[in-house]
PDB file of N, CA, C and O in Angstrom:
ATOM      1  N   MET A   1      24.411  16.494  22.356  1.00  0.00           N
ATOM      2  CA  MET A   1      23.816  15.338  22.657  1.00  0.00           C
ATOM      3  C   MET A   1      23.795  15.015  22.816  1.00  0.00           C
ATOM      4  O   MET A   1      22.579  14.932  21.462  1.00  0.00           O
ATOM      5  N   SER A   2      23.678  13.395  22.781  1.00  0.00           N
ATOM      6  CA  SER A   2      23.131  12.344  22.793  1.00  0.00           C
ATOM      7  C   SER A   2      21.435  11.813  22.986  1.00  0.00           C
ATOM      8  O   SER A   2      20.229  12.321  23.726  1.00  0.00           O
ATOM      9  N   ALA A   3      20.650  11.087  21.757  1.00  0.00           N
ATOM     10  CA  ALA A   3      18.959  11.527  22.606  1.00  0.00           C
ATOM     11  C   ALA A   3      19.186  10.213  23.769  1.00  0.00           C
ATOM     12  O   ALA A   3      17.082  10.217  24.461  1.00  0.00           O
ATOM     13  N   LYS A   4      20.061  10.145  24.214  1.00  0.00           N
ATOM     14  CA  LYS A   4      19.333   8.604  25.521  1.00  0.00           C
ATOM     15  C   LYS A   4      19.982   9.748  26.370  1.00  0.00           C
ATOM     16  O   LYS A   4      19.271   9.208  27.897  1.00  0.00           O
ATOM     17  N   THR A   5      20.522  10.751  26.631  1.00  0.00           N
ATOM     18  CA  THR A   5      21.298  11.432  27.852  1.00  0.00           C
ATOM     19  C   THR A   5      19.783  12.671  27.203  1.00  0.00           C
ATOM     20  O   THR A   5      19.276  13.187  28.551  1.00  0.00           O
ATOM     21  N   ASP A   6      19.431  12.981  26.633  1.00  0.00           N
ATOM     22  CA  ASP A   6      18.137  13.180  26.784  1.00  0.00           C
ATOM     23  C   ASP A   6      17.293  13.087  27.529  1.00  0.00           C
ATOM     24  O   ASP A   6      16.193  13.394  27.757  1.00  0.00           O
ATOM     25  N   LYS A   7      17.484  11.965  27.023  1.00  0.00           N
ATOM     26  CA  LYS A   7      15.934  11.055  27.756  1.00  0.00           C
ATOM     27  C   LYS A   7      15.889  10.367  29.050  1.00  0.00           C
ATOM     28  O   LYS A   7      15.471  10.542  30.326  1.00  0.00           O
ATOM     29  N   ILE A   8      17.041  10.054  29.712  1.00  0.00           N
ATOM     30  CA  ILE A   8      17.396   9.986  30.950  1.00  0.00           C
ATOM     31  C   ILE A   8      17.576  11.784  31.719  1.00  0.00           C
ATOM     32  O   ILE A   8      16.445  11.803  33.097  1.00  0.00           O
ATOM     33  N   LYS A   9      17.389  12.260  31.451  1.00  0.00           N
ATOM     34  CA  LYS A   9      17.985  13.625  31.530  1.00  0.00           C
ATOM     35  C   LYS A   9      15.829  14.082  31.906  1.00  0.00           C
ATOM     36  O   LYS A   9      15.992  14.652  32.677  1.00  0.00           O
ATOM     37  N   GLU A  10      15.467  13.582  31.146  1.00  0.00           N
ATOM     38  CA  GLU A  10      13.398  13.782  30.885  1.00  0.00           C
ATOM     39  C   GLU A  10      13.290  13.143  32.104  1.00  0.00           C
ATOM     40  O   GLU A  10      12.533  13.541  32.794  1.00  0.00           O
ATOM     41  N   MET A  11      13.880  11.807  32.254  1.00  0.00           N
ATOM     42  CA  MET A  11      12.621  11.286  33.402  1.00  0.00           C
ATOM     43  C   MET A  11      14.066  11.448  34.769  1.00  0.00           C
ATOM     44  O   MET A  11      12.459  11.951  35.255  1.00  0.00           O
ATOM     45  N   LEU A  12      14.650  12.472  35.120  1.00  0.00           N
ATOM     46  CA  LEU A  12      15.551  12.962  36.217  1.00  0.00           C
ATOM     47  C   LEU A  12      14.526  14.080  36.424  1.00  0.00           C
ATOM     48  O   LEU A  12      14.267  14.226  37.622  1.00  0.00           O
ATOM     49  N   GLU A  13      14.389  14.627  35.535  1.00  0.00           N
ATOM     50  CA  GLU A  13      12.989  14.951  35.393  1.00  0.00           C
ATOM     51  C   GLU A  13      11.657  15.672  36.327  1.00  0.00           C
ATOM     52  O   GLU A  13      11.233  16.170  37.131  1.00  0.00           O
ATOM     53  N   MET A  14      11.336  14.420  35.336  1.00  0.00           N
ATOM     54  CA  MET A  14       9.880  13.346  36.048  1.00  0.00           C
ATOM     55  C   MET A  14       9.932  12.984  37.599  1.00  0.00           C
ATOM     56  O   MET A  14       9.037  12.870  38.387  1.00  0.00           O
ATOM     57  N   GLN A  15      11.155  12.481  37.708  1.00  0.00           N
ATOM     58  CA  GLN A  15      11.440  12.218  38.750  1.00  0.00           C
ATOM     59  C   GLN A  15      10.930  13.289  40.231  1.00  0.00           C
ATOM     60  O   GLN A  15      10.758  12.888  41.834  1.00  0.00           O
ATOM     61  N   LYS A  16      12.153  14.097  39.585  1.00  0.00           N
ATOM     62  CA  LYS A  16      12.434  15.097  40.390  1.00  0.00           C
ATOM     63  C   LYS A  16      10.568  15.958  40.858  1.00  0.00           C
ATOM     64  O   LYS A  16      10.257  16.582  41.531  1.00  0.00           O
ATOM     65  N   LYS A  17       9.935  16.149  39.965  1.00  0.00           N
ATOM     66  CA  LYS A  17       9.193  16.579  39.892  1.00  0.00           C
ATOM     67  C   LYS A  17       7.633  15.816  41.197  1.00  0.00           C
ATOM     68  O   LYS A  17       6.909  16.718  41.560  1.00  0.00           O
ATOM     69  N   PHE A  18       7.475  14.768  40.415  1.00  0.00           N
ATOM     70  CA  PHE A  18       7.156  12.942  41.413  1.00  0.00           C
ATOM     71  C   PHE A  18       7.255  13.574  42.501  1.00  0.00           C
ATOM     72  O   PHE A  18       6.183  13.349  43.915  1.00  0.00           O
ATOM     73  N   MET A  19       8.987  13.239  43.269  1.00  0.00           N
ATOM     74  CA  MET A  19       9.402  13.681  44.325  1.00  0.00           C
ATOM     75  C   MET A  19       8.837  15.426  45.162  1.00  0.00           C
ATOM     76  O   MET A  19       8.306  14.869  46.297  1.00  0.00           O
ATOM     77  N   ALA A  20       9.581  16.081  44.228  1.00  0.00           N
ATOM     78  CA  ALA A  20       8.397  17.582  45.367  1.00  0.00           C
ATOM     79  C   ALA A  20       6.477  17.223  45.320  1.00  0.00           C
ATOM     80  O   ALA A  20       6.453  17.755  46.715  1.00  0.00           O
ATOM     81  N   LYS A  21       5.886  16.099  44.763  1.00  0.00           N
ATOM     82  CA  LYS A  21       4.676  16.085  44.522  1.00  0.00           C
ATOM     83  C   LYS A  21       4.256  15.242  45.911  1.00  0.00           C
ATOM     84  O   LYS A  21       3.182  15.892  46.762  1.00  0.00           O
ATOM     85  N   GLU A  22       4.964  14.305  45.818  1.00  0.00           N
ATOM     86  CA  GLU A  22       5.644  13.431  46.789  1.00  0.00           C
ATOM     87  C   GLU A  22       5.294  13.528  49.072  1.00  0.00           C
ATOM     88  O   GLU A  22       4.757  13.603  49.355  1.00  0.00           O
ATOM     89  N   HIS A  23       6.509  14.533  48.430  1.00  0.00           N
ATOM     90  CA  HIS A  23       6.446  15.502  49.751  1.00  0.00           C
ATOM     91  C   HIS A  23       5.305  16.332  50.215  1.00  0.00           C
ATOM     92  O   HIS A  23       5.213  16.489  50.811  1.00  0.00           O
ATOM     93  N   ALA A  24       4.670  16.907  48.827  1.00  0.00           N
ATOM     94  CA  ALA A  24       4.492  17.942  49.497  1.00  0.00           C
ATOM     95  C   ALA A  24       2.959  17.788  50.146  1.00  0.00           C
ATOM     96  O   ALA A  24       2.455  18.031  51.464  1.00  0.00           O
ATOM     97  N   SER A  25       2.627  16.971  49.401  1.00  0.00           N
ATOM     98  CA  SER A  25       1.316  16.301  49.321  1.00  0.00           C
ATOM     99  C   SER A  25       1.445  14.669  49.686  1.00  0.00           C
ATOM    100  O   SER A  25      -0.020  13.816  49.620  1.00  0.00           O
ATOM    101  N   GLY A  26       1.880  14.637  49.212  1.00  0.00           N
ATOM    102  CA  GLY A  26       1.927  12.165  49.662  1.00  0.00           C
ATOM    103  C   GLY A  26       0.893  11.980  47.749  1.00  0.00           C
ATOM    104  O   GLY A  26      -0.035  13.096  46.905  1.00  0.00           O
ATOM    105  N   VAL A  27       1.212  11.460  47.885  1.00  0.00           N
ATOM    106  CA  VAL A  27       1.056  10.100  47.044  1.00  0.00           C
ATOM    107  C   VAL A  27      -0.189   8.917  47.818  1.00  0.00           C
ATOM    108  O   VAL A  27       0.928   8.087  47.499  1.00  0.00           O
ATOM    109  N   SER A  28      -1.440   8.680  46.897  1.00  0.00           N
ATOM    110  CA  SER A  28      -1.939   7.787  47.714  1.00  0.00           C
ATOM    111  C   SER A  28      -1.532   6.442  46.286  1.00  0.00           C
ATOM    112  O   SER A  28      -1.466   6.893  45.024  1.00  0.00           O
ATOM    113  N   GLN A  29      -2.143   5.469  46.319  1.00  0.00           N
ATOM    114  CA  GLN A  29      -1.456   3.971  45.891  1.00  0.00           C
ATOM    115  C   GLN A  29      -2.789   4.043  44.267  1.00  0.00           C
ATOM    116  O   GLN A  29      -2.596   4.153  43.236  1.00  0.00           O
ATOM    117  N   SER A  30      -3.708   5.022  45.237  1.00  0.00           N
ATOM    118  CA  SER A  30      -4.895   4.910  43.818  1.00  0.00           C
ATOM    119  C   SER A  30      -4.239   6.118  42.923  1.00  0.00           C
ATOM    120  O   SER A  30      -4.527   6.185  41.534  1.00  0.00           O
ATOM    121  N   GLU A  31      -3.668   7.201  43.607  1.00  0.00           N
ATOM    122  CA  GLU A  31      -3.765   7.667  42.074  1.00  0.00           C
ATOM    123  C   GLU A  31      -2.764   8.127  41.419  1.00  0.00           C
ATOM    124  O   GLU A  31      -2.251   8.162  41.092  1.00  0.00           O
ATOM    125  N   TYR A  32      -1.481   7.063  42.516  1.00  0.00           N
ATOM    126  CA  TYR A  32      -0.516   6.900  41.501  1.00  0.00           C
ATOM    127  C   TYR A  32      -0.852   5.804  40.292  1.00  0.00           C
ATOM    128  O   TYR A  32      -0.294   5.702  39.177  1.00  0.00           O
ATOM    129  N   PHE A  33      -1.613   4.711  40.688  1.00  0.00           N
ATOM    130  CA  PHE A  33      -2.016   3.215  39.448  1.00  0.00           C
ATOM    131  C   PHE A  33      -2.892   3.267  38.985  1.00  0.00           C
ATOM    132  O   PHE A  33      -3.538   2.733  37.542  1.00  0.00           O
ATOM    133  N   THR A  34      -4.978   4.561  39.214  1.00  0.00           N
ATOM    134  CA  THR A  34      -5.209   4.037  38.518  1.00  0.00           C
ATOM    135  C   THR A  34      -5.817   6.250  38.777  1.00  0.00           C
ATOM    136  O   THR A  34      -5.992   6.636  39.213  1.00  0.00           O
ATOM    137  N   PRO A  35      -4.964   6.920  37.931  1.00  0.00           N
ATOM    138  CA  PRO A  35      -4.732   8.685  38.430  1.00  0.00           C
ATOM    139  C   PRO A  35      -5.760   8.793  37.017  1.00  0.00           C
ATOM    140  O   PRO A  35      -6.513   9.023  36.624  1.00  0.00           O
ATOM    141  N   GLU A  36      -6.292  10.343  37.750  1.00  0.00           N
ATOM    142  CA  GLU A  36      -7.992  10.580  37.141  1.00  0.00           C
ATOM    143  C   GLU A  36      -7.354  12.076  35.826  1.00  0.00           C
ATOM    144  O   GLU A  36      -6.270  11.636  35.818  1.00  0.00           O
ATOM    145  N   ALA A  37      -7.882  11.346  35.128  1.00  0.00           N
ATOM    146  CA  ALA A  37      -8.266  12.187  33.873  1.00  0.00           C
ATOM    147  C   ALA A  37      -8.043  13.146  34.127  1.00  0.00           C
ATOM    148  O   ALA A  37      -7.977  14.694  34.811  1.00  0.00           O
ATOM    149  N   GLY A  38      -6.834  14.344  32.829  1.00  0.00           N
ATOM    150  CA  GLY A  38      -5.655  15.172  33.756  1.00  0.00           C
ATOM    151  C   GLY A  38      -5.086  15.971  34.769  1.00  0.00           C
ATOM    152  O   GLY A  38      -4.451  16.877  35.115  1.00  0.00           O
ATOM    153  N   SER A  39      -4.526  14.702  35.626  1.00  0.00           N
ATOM    154  CA  SER A  39      -3.554  15.284  37.460  1.00  0.00           C
ATOM    155  C   SER A  39      -2.905  14.973  36.783  1.00  0.00           C
ATOM    156  O   SER A  39      -2.147  14.289  35.632  1.00  0.00           O
ATOM    157  N   GLU A  40      -1.923  15.569  37.308  1.00  0.00           N
ATOM    158  CA  GLU A  40      -0.295  15.381  37.526  1.00  0.00           C
ATOM    159  C   GLU A  40      -0.130  14.131  37.464  1.00  0.00           C
ATOM    160  O   GLU A  40       0.725  14.325  35.980  1.00  0.00           O
ATOM    161  N   LEU A  41      -1.106  13.059  38.086  1.00  0.00           N
ATOM    162  CA  LEU A  41       0.367  11.794  37.795  1.00  0.00           C
ATOM    163  C   LEU A  41      -0.647  11.142  36.004  1.00  0.00           C
ATOM    164  O   LEU A  41      -0.606  10.118  36.185  1.00  0.00           O
ATOM    165  N   ASP A  42      -1.558  11.996  35.738  1.00  0.00           N
ATOM    166  CA  ASP A  42      -1.882  10.841  34.390  1.00  0.00           C
ATOM    167  C   ASP A  42      -0.939  10.571  33.382  1.00  0.00           C
ATOM    168  O   ASP A  42      -0.559  11.755  32.776  1.00  0.00           O
ATOM    169  N   GLY A  43      -0.178   9.689  33.243  1.00  0.00           N
ATOM    170  CA  GLY A  43       0.254   9.623  32.328  1.00  0.00           C
ATOM    171  C   GLY A  43       1.754   9.106  32.487  1.00  0.00           C
ATOM    172  O   GLY A  43       2.592   8.435  31.812  1.00  0.00           O
ATOM    173  N   TYR A  44       1.467   9.289  33.611  1.00  0.00           N
ATOM    174  CA  TYR A  44       3.483   9.370  34.381  1.00  0.00           C
ATOM    175  C   TYR A  44       4.117   7.733  34.323  1.00  0.00           C
ATOM    176  O   TYR A  44       4.460   8.152  34.506  1.00  0.00           O
ATOM    177  N   ARG A  45       2.544   6.759  34.628  1.00  0.00           N
ATOM    178  CA  ARG A  45       3.795   5.625  34.669  1.00  0.00           C
ATOM    179  C   ARG A  45       4.538   5.395  33.203  1.00  0.00           C
ATOM    180  O   ARG A  45       4.467   4.687  32.914  1.00  0.00           O
ATOM    181  N   GLN A  46       3.157   4.983  32.457  1.00  0.00           N
ATOM    182  CA  GLN A  46       3.146   4.765  31.556  1.00  0.00           C
ATOM    183  C   GLN A  46       4.809   5.443  30.329  1.00  0.00           C
ATOM    184  O   GLN A  46       5.038   4.871  30.027  1.00  0.00           O
ATOM    185  N   LYS A  47       4.420   7.136  30.844  1.00  0.00           N
ATOM    186  CA  LYS A  47       5.708   7.741  29.972  1.00  0.00           C
ATOM    187  C   LYS A  47       6.415   7.331  29.880  1.00  0.00           C
ATOM    188  O   LYS A  47       7.935   7.447  29.832  1.00  0.00           O
ATOM    189  N   TYR A  48       6.978   7.393  32.108  1.00  0.00           N
ATOM    190  CA  TYR A  48       8.512   7.220  32.450  1.00  0.00           C
ATOM    191  C   TYR A  48       8.750   5.353  31.791  1.00  0.00           C
ATOM    192  O   TYR A  48       9.818   5.827  31.796  1.00  0.00           O
ATOM    193  N   ARG A  49       7.856   4.567  31.546  1.00  0.00           N
ATOM    194  CA  ARG A  49       8.200   3.522  31.269  1.00  0.00           C
ATOM    195  C   ARG A  49       8.894   3.528  29.825  1.00  0.00           C
ATOM    196  O   ARG A  49       9.756   2.086  29.488  1.00  0.00           O
ATOM    197  N   ASP A  50       7.869   4.685  28.629  1.00  0.00           N
ATOM    198  CA  ASP A  50       8.181   3.810  27.693  1.00  0.00           C
ATOM    199  C   ASP A  50       9.693   4.974  27.568  1.00  0.00           C
ATOM    200  O   ASP A  50      10.220   4.108  26.751  1.00  0.00           O
ATOM    201  N   LEU A  51      10.087   5.985  28.202  1.00  0.00           N
ATOM    202  CA  LEU A  51      10.932   6.201  28.386  1.00  0.00           C
ATOM    203  C   LEU A  51      12.450   5.501  28.658  1.00  0.00           C
ATOM    204  O   LEU A  51      13.562   5.427  28.008  1.00  0.00           O
ATOM    205  N   ALA A  52      12.567   4.788  29.325  1.00  0.00           N
ATOM    206  CA  ALA A  52      13.265   4.233  30.799  1.00  0.00           C
ATOM    207  C   ALA A  52      13.320   2.404  28.847  1.00  0.00           C
ATOM    208  O   ALA A  52      14.963   2.660  29.199  1.00  0.00           O
ATOM    209  N   MET A  53      12.276   1.736  27.870  1.00  0.00           N
ATOM    210  CA  MET A  53      12.228   1.299  27.442  1.00  0.00           C
ATOM    211  C   MET A  53      12.719   1.798  26.065  1.00  0.00           C
ATOM    212  O   MET A  53      14.462   1.012  25.870  1.00  0.00           O
ATOM    213  N   GLU A  54      12.943   2.776  26.390  1.00  0.00           N
ATOM    214  CA  GLU A  54      13.543   3.879  24.845  1.00  0.00           C
ATOM    215  C   GLU A  54      15.621   3.975  25.380  1.00  0.00           C
ATOM    216  O   GLU A  54      16.435   3.682  24.925  1.00  0.00           O
ATOM    217  N   VAL A  55      15.453   3.718  26.191  1.00  0.00           N
ATOM    218  CA  VAL A  55      16.652   4.445  27.020  1.00  0.00           C
ATOM    219  C   VAL A  55      18.077   2.803  27.302  1.00  0.00           C
ATOM    220  O   VAL A  55      18.730   3.005  26.117  1.00  0.00           O
ATOM    221  N   VAL A  56      16.235   1.795  26.758  1.00  0.00           N
ATOM    222  CA  VAL A  56      17.127   0.690  26.983  1.00  0.00           C
ATOM    223  C   VAL A  56      18.238  -0.017  25.603  1.00  0.00           C
ATOM    224  O   VAL A  56      18.522  -0.633  25.506  1.00  0.00           O
ATOM    225  N   ASP A  57      16.582   0.372  25.377  1.00  0.00           N
ATOM    226  CA  ASP A  57      16.847   0.013  22.946  1.00  0.00           C
ATOM    227  C   ASP A  57      18.510   1.062  22.819  1.00  0.00           C
ATOM    228  O   ASP A  57      19.153   0.642  22.016  1.00  0.00           O
ATOM    229  N   LEU A  58      18.774   2.347  22.975  1.00  0.00           N
ATOM    230  CA  LEU A  58      19.118   2.673  22.581  1.00  0.00           C
ATOM    231  C   LEU A  58      20.762   2.183  23.185  1.00  0.00           C
ATOM    232  O   LEU A  58      22.187   2.450  22.572  1.00  0.00           O
ATOM    233  N   ALA A  59      20.592   1.328  24.708  1.00  0.00           N
ATOM    234  CA  ALA A  59      22.045   1.543  25.062  1.00  0.00           C
ATOM    235  C   ALA A  59      22.491  -0.185  24.059  1.00  0.00           C
ATOM    236  O   ALA A  59      23.607  -0.213  24.259  1.00  0.00           O
ATOM    237  N   HIS A  60      21.462  -0.649  24.414  1.00  0.00           N
ATOM    238  CA  HIS A  60      21.569  -2.335  23.268  1.00  0.00           C
ATOM    239  C   HIS A  60      22.326  -2.192  22.086  1.00  0.00           C
ATOM    240  O   HIS A  60      23.440  -2.240  21.648  1.00  0.00           O
ATOM    241  N   GLU A  61      21.410  -0.699  21.361  1.00  0.00           N
ATOM    242  CA  GLU A  61      22.039  -0.449  20.057  1.00  0.00           C
ATOM    243  C   GLU A  61      23.220   0.038  19.947  1.00  0.00           C
ATOM    244  O   GLU A  61      25.161  -0.468  19.239  1.00  0.00           O
ATOM    245  N   GLU A  62      23.666   0.466  21.170  1.00  0.00           N
ATOM    246  CA  GLU A  62      24.915   1.125  21.697  1.00  0.00           C
ATOM    247  C   GLU A  62      26.447   0.370  21.665  1.00  0.00           C
ATOM    248  O   GLU A  62      27.292   0.280  21.265  1.00  0.00           O
ATOM    249  N   ALA A  63      25.836  -0.139  22.274  1.00  0.00           N
ATOM    250  CA  ALA A  63      26.656  -1.593  22.297  1.00  0.00           C
ATOM    251  C   ALA A  63      27.088  -2.796  21.706  1.00  0.00           C
ATOM    252  O   ALA A  63      27.352  -3.639  21.669  1.00  0.00           O
ATOM    253  N   GLY A  64      26.233  -2.312  20.818  1.00  0.00           N
ATOM    254  CA  GLY A  64      25.572  -3.577  19.570  1.00  0.00           C
ATOM    255  C   GLY A  64      25.871  -4.430  19.927  1.00  0.00           C
ATOM    256  O   GLY A  64      25.911  -6.317  20.010  1.00  0.00           O
ATOM    257  N   SER A  65      23.965  -5.238  20.764  1.00  0.00           N
ATOM    258  CA  SER A  65      24.193  -6.133  22.041  1.00  0.00           C
ATOM    259  C   SER A  65      22.571  -6.526  21.783  1.00  0.00           C
ATOM    260  O   SER A  65      22.408  -5.280  21.210  1.00  0.00           O
ATOM    261  N   GLU A  66      22.222  -7.760  22.436  1.00  0.00           N
ATOM    262  CA  GLU A  66      19.954  -6.617  21.910  1.00  0.00           C
ATOM    263  C   GLU A  66      19.680  -7.068  23.108  1.00  0.00           C
ATOM    264  O   GLU A  66      20.201  -8.598  24.048  1.00  0.00           O
ATOM    265  N   ARG A  67      18.292  -6.807  23.302  1.00  0.00           N
ATOM    266  CA  ARG A  67      17.841  -7.661  24.327  1.00  0.00           C
ATOM    267  C   ARG A  67      16.319  -8.937  23.992  1.00  0.00           C
ATOM    268  O   ARG A  67      16.425  -9.272  23.424  1.00  0.00           O
TER     269      ARG A  67
END
């Protein structure tokens, strides 16, 4: 499996966990944007953004293009 595929799978797993939490107990704006240290969402947005940018970079590399 390619690195890009692995990262996309990780992103999908993150989304599934987030949606499960949201459906079970809801997610407030403050919980999402400024989560408490150690909470389930601590670092979520940053990690998801980093993975997404890595996928973009890998896709450009595969296509021989640049952003």
